C-alpha positions as a printed Julia matrix, in Angstrom:
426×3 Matrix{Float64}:
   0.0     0.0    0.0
   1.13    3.77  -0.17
   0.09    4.92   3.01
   0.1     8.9    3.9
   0.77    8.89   7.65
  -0.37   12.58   8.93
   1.51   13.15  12.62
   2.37   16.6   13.13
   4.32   16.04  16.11
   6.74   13.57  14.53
  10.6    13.0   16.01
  12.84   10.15  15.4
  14.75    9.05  18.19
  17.33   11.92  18.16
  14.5    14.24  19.24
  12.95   14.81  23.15
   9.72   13.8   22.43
   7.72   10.75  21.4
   8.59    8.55  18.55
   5.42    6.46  18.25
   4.65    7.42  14.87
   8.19    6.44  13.75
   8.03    2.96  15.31
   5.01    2.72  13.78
   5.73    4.07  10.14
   9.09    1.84  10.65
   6.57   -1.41  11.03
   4.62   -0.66   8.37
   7.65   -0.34   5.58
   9.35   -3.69   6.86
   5.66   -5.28   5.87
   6.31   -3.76   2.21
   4.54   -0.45   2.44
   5.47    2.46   0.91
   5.56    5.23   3.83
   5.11    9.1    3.61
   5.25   10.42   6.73
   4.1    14.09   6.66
   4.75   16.34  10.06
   5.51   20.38  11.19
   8.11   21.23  13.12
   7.69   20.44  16.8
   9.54   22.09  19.95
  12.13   18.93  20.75
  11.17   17.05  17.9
  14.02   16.02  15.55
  12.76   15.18  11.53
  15.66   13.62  10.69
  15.57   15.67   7.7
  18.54   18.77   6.71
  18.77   21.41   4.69
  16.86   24.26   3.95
  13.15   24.9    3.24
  11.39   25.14  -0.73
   8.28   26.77  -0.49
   7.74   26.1    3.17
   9.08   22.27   3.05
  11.54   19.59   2.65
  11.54   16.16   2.35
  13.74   12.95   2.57
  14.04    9.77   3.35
  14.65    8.66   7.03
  15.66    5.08   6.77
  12.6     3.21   5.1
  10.46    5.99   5.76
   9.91    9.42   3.42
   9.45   12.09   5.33
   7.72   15.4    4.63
   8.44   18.28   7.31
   6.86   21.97   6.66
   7.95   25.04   7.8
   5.35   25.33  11.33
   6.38   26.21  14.42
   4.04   24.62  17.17
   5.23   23.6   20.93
   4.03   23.92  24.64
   5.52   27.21  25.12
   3.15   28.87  22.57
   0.15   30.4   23.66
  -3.18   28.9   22.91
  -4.11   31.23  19.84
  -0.19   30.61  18.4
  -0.81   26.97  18.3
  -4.19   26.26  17.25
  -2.77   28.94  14.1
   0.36   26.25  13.72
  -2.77   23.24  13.87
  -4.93   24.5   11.14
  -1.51   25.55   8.87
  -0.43   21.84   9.16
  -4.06   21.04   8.31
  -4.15   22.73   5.36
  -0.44   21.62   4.23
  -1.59   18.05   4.67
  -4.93   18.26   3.15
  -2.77   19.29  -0.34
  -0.78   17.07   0.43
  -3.38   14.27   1.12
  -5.41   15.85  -2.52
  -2.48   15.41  -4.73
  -0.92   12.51  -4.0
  -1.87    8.64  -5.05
  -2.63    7.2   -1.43
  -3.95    4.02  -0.64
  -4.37    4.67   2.93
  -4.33    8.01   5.46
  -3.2     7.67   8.57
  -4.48   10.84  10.92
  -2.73   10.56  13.96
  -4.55   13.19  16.51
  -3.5    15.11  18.42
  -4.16   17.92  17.69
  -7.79   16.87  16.74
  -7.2    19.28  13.07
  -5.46   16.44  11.97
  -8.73   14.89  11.1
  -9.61   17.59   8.41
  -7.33   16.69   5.17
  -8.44   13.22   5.99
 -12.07   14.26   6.01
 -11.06   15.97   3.14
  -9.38   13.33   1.15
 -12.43   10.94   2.04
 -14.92   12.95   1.09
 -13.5    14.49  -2.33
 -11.53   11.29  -3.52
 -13.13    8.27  -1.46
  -9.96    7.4    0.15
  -9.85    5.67   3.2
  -8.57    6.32   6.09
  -7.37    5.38   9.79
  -7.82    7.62  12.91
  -5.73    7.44  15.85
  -6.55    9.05  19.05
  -3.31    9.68  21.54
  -6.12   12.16  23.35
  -9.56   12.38  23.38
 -10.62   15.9   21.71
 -12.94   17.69  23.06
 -13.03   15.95  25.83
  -9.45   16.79  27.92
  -9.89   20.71  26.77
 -13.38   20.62  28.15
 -12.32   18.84  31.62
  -9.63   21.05  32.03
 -11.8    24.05  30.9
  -9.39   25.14  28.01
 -11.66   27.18  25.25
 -14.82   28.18  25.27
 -18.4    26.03  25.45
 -18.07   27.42  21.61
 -14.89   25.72  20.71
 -15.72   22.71  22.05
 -18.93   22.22  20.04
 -17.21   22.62  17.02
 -14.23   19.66  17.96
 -17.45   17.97  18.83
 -18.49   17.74  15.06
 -14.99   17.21  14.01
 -14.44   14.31  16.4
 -17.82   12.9   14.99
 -17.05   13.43  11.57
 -13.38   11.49  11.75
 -14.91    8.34  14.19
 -18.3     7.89  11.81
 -15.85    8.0    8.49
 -13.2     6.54   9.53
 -12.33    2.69   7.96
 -11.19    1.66  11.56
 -10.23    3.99  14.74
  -6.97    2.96  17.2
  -7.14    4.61  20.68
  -4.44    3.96  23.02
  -6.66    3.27  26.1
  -9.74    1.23  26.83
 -10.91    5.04  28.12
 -10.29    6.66  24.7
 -12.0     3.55  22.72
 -15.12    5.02  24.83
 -14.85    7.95  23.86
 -14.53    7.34  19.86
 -17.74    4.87  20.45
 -19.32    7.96  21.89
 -18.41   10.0   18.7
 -20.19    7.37  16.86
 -17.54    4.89  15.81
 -18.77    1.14  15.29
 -17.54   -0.69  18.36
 -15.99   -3.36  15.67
 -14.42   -0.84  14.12
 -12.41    0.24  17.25
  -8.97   -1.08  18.53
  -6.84   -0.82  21.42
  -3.08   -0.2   20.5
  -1.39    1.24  23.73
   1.42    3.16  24.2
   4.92    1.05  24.27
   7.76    0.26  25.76
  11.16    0.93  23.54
  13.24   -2.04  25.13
  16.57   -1.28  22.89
  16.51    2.23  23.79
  16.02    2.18  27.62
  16.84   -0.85  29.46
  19.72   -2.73  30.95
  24.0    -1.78  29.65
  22.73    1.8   28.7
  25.37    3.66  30.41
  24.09    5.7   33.56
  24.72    9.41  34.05
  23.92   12.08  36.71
  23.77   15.58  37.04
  27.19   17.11  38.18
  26.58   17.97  42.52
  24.43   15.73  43.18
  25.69   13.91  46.28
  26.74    9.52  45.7
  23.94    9.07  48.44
  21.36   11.3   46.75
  18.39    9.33  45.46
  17.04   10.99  42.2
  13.3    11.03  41.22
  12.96   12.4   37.56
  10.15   13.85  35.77
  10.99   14.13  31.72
   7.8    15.53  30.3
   5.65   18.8   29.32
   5.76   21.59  31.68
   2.29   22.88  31.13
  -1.15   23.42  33.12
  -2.36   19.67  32.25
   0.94   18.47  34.38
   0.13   19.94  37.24
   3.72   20.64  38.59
   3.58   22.85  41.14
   2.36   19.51  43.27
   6.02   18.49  42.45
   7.31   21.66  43.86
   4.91   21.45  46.87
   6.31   17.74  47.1
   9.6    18.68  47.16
   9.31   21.35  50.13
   8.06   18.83  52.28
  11.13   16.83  51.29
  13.75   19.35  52.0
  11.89   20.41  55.37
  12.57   16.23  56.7
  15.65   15.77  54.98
  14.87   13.1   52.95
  17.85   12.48  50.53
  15.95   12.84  47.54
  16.33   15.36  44.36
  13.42   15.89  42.13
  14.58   16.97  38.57
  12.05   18.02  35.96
  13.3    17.44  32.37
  11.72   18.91  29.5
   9.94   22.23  28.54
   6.41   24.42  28.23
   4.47   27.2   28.92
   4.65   26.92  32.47
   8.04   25.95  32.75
   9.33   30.01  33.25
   7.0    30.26  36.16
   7.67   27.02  37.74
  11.62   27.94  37.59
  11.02   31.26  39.39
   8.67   30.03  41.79
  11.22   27.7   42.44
  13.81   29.53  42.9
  11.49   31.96  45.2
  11.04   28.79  47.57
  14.4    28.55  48.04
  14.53   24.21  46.51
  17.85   23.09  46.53
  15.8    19.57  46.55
  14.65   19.93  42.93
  15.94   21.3   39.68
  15.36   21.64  36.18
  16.98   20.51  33.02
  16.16   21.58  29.44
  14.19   18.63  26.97
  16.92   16.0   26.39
  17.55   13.74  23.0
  16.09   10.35  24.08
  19.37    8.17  23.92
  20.19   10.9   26.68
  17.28   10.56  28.31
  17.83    6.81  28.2
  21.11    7.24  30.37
  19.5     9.7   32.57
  16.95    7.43  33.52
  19.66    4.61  34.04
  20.91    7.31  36.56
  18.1     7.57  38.59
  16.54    5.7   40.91
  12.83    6.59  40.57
  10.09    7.7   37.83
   7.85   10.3   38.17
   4.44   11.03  36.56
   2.41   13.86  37.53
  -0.8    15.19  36.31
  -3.36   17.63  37.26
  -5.98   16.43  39.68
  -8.41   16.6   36.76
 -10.45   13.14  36.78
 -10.55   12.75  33.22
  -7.36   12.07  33.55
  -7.63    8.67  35.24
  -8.63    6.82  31.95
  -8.09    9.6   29.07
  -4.54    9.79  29.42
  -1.2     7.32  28.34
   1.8     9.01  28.5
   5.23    8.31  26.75
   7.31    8.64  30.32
   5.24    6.3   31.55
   6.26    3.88  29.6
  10.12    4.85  29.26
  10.48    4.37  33.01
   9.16    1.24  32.81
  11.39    0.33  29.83
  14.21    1.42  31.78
  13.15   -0.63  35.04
  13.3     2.74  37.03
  10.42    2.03  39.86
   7.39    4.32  39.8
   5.59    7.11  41.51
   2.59    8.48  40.46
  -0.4    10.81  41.51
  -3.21    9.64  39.71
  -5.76    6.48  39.74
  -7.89    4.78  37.02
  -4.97    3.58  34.35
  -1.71    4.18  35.55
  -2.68    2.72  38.94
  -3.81   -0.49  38.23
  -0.83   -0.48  35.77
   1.79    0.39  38.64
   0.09   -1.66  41.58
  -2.72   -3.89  40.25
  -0.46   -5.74  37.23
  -0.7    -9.75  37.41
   3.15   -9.6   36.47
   3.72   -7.69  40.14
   3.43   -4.3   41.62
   6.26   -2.09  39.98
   4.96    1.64  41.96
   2.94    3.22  44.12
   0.17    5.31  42.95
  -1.06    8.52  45.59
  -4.27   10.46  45.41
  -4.57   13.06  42.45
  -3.46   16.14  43.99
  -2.46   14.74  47.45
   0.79   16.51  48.01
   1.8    14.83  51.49
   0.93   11.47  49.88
   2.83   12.07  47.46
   6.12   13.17  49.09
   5.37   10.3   51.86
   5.77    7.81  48.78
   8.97    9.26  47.39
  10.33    9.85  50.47
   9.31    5.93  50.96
  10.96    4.34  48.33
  14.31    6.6   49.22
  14.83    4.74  52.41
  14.23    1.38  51.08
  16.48    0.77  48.27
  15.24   -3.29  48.56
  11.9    -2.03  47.55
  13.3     0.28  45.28
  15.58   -2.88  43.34
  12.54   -5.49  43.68
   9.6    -2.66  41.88
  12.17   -1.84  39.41
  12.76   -5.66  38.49
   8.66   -5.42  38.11
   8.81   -2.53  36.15
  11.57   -4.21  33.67
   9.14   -7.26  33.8
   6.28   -5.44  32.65
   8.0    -3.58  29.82
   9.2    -6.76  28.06
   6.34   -9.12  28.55
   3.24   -6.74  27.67
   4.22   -3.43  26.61
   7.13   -4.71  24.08
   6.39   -1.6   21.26
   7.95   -3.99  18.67
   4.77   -6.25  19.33
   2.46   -3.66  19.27
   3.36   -2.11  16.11
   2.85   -5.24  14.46
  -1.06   -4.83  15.58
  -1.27   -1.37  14.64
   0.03   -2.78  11.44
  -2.57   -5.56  11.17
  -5.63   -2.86  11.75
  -3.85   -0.71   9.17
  -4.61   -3.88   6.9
  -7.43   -4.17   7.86
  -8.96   -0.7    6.92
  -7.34   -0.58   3.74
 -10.91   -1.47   1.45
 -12.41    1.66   3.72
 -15.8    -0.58   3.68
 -17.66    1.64   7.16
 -19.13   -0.89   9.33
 -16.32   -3.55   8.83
 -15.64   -5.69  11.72
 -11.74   -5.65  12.35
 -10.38   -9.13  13.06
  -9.53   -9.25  15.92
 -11.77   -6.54  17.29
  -9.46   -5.21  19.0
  -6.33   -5.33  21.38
  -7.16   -5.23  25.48
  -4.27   -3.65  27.26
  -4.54   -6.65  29.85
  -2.86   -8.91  27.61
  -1.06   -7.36  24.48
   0.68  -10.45  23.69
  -2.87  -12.77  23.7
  -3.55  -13.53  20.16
């Protein structure tokens, strides 16, 4: 097949963010597709692609994989005008893109939820077919975190619609954000679980560990690497690590990565007086990778927004697991049972959304038990290669890709769909 994959928020692995899309894209040309993999430019991301920009884009091929990057600007850091501006660009850049080219397939990998419209687009004007991915459920986070207006939201309403009614199959990476494409009027058959995964080369045992210069031999460090911004609730992790300091628990929090809130967070910081936590800028993922073999514990934060329990799977998540770091984290629903409630063994401990005390009580925990510490990070390791294995995975997002290809609406997909309980069961 020639398959159009539309992700603006691509990065290969030399880039700070996620590289689902490319271990996906990957998959699908070692099965014999022909891969165009069409993105903006994304704060952290890395293309893979040089040179300069013709008429507001380049392209290249990134191992198996062409690549099309245009010339738009779009991170955390921008406001919320800026980047839903960079979101409908990309749209329209894509929807030539998607009109001109001879496509088998789309692939419209949201967010943002805009992503849907040169698909829509493509469908409607030339009856091709395509696949819609949900990473998060649009409108649904913005409305629970009350980002837009009552406006807005009825609008990402129809789109949402639009993309799970049309769509030849839909892949959500949660049971919660399956719901939520059924609710938009997607065909139950037509909707498969593909989680997040685990990138066992990349993070894992004989990467070799670093640390950031002063930190003391004895010093246990808990690491954050994701966005800085109001859905990530950080402020709980300054809160956390005031508590910290005040018992002199030997523990340093360090927040890697970068957003909108990330200049406030610094000086508030730094205003607090936290010698127990700092900050480093987003970091390529192989140096992630040894950052992580550095530390001693993972951190995921959120806000205490409820949504969040089953609407959310984020990347870290699964990179600490990968790199058999043991985890803490301040939410329920998903990541909860998946830290403490796992058949394979409990590999974290998971505190009340926005229970601060709880929260430092857990980290402070695990820093004076380093048994504990060694036998949830065995877990962790455990998990990562028996049901989160991304290799695995991408060969069922591959298999639904297949699937959708004759675009027939109301098509079962065989199987129906992947339950995160058991990604390996046939």
């Amino acid at each position: 097949m020639r398959i159009l994959y539309l992700h603006q928020h691509f990065s290969t692995r030399e880039g700070a963010t996620g590289t689902r899309s490319l271990a996906m894209a990957e998959a699908l040309a070692a099965r014999g597709h022909a891969v165009t993999l069409a993105c903006g430019q994304y704060a952290g991301a890395v293309s893979g692609l040089s040179g300069g920009f013709r008429r507001g884009r380049r392209k290249g091929m990134v191992g198996a994989v062409r690549v099309v990057e245009f010339a738009i600007p779009c991170g955390n850091a921008q406001g919320f005008a800026a980047r839903g501006a960079a979101f409908l660009r990309y749209a329209v850049r894509a929807g030539g893109l998607a009109l001109a080219g001879h496509w088998d397939l789309i692939i419209a990998s949201s967010t943002p939820l805009t992503v849907a419209l040169p698909a829509l687009a493509a469908r409607g004007l030339r009856g091709l077919p395509f696949l819609f991915e949900i990473r998060d459920p649009w409108p649904e986070l913005p409305r629970a975190m009350g980002v837009g207006s009552p406006l807005l939201w009825q609008g990402l309403d129809l789109l949402a619609d639009a993309a799970c009614r049309r769509a030849a199959a839909v892949i959500a990476l949660s049971e919660g954000m399956a719901a939520t494409a059924v609710a938009h009027g997607a065909e139950p058959s037509r909707v498969a679980v593909v989680p997040n995964g685990c990138d066992l080369g990349l993070f894992g045992p004989g990467v070799a560990p670093w640390r950031p210069e002063g930190l003391a031999p004895e010093t246990v460090l808990a690491v954050y690497a994701g966005a800085h911004g109001p859905a990530n609730g950080l402020d709980q992790l300054l809160a956390a690590a005031a508590l910290l300091q005040a018992r002199g628990a030997p523990v340093t929090l360090l927040l890697v990565g970068e957003g909108g809130d990330k200049p406030r967070l610094t000086a508030r910081a730094a205003a607090m007086g936290l010698t127990a936590l700092r900050f480093l800028d987003p970091l390529p993922k192989p140096r992630l990778a040894g950052l992580l073999a550095g530390a001693q514990i993972g951190v995921q934060c959120l806000a205490p927004v409820p949504e969040f329990a089953e609407w959310t799977a984020p990347n870290k998540l699964m990179d600490y697991l990968a790199a058999g770091l043991p985890v803490v984290a301040n939410l329920g629903g998903r990541a909860a049972r998946l830290l403490e409630d796992d058949p394979l063994g409990r590999c974290g401990i998971a505190t009340p959304p926005g229970d601060t005390p709880a929260l430092a009580g857990a980290l402070a925990a695990l820093a004076a038990d380093p048994g504990r510490r060694a036998a949830l990070g065995a877990a962790a390791r455990a998990q990562a290669e028996q049901r989160w294995d991304r290799r695995v995975l991408a060969e069922r997002f591959c298999v639904v890709v297949e699937q959708s290809q004759g675009g027939a609406a109301g098509r079962a997909l065989a199987p129906a769909g992947v339950r995160e309980r058991s990604p390996r069961a046939a």
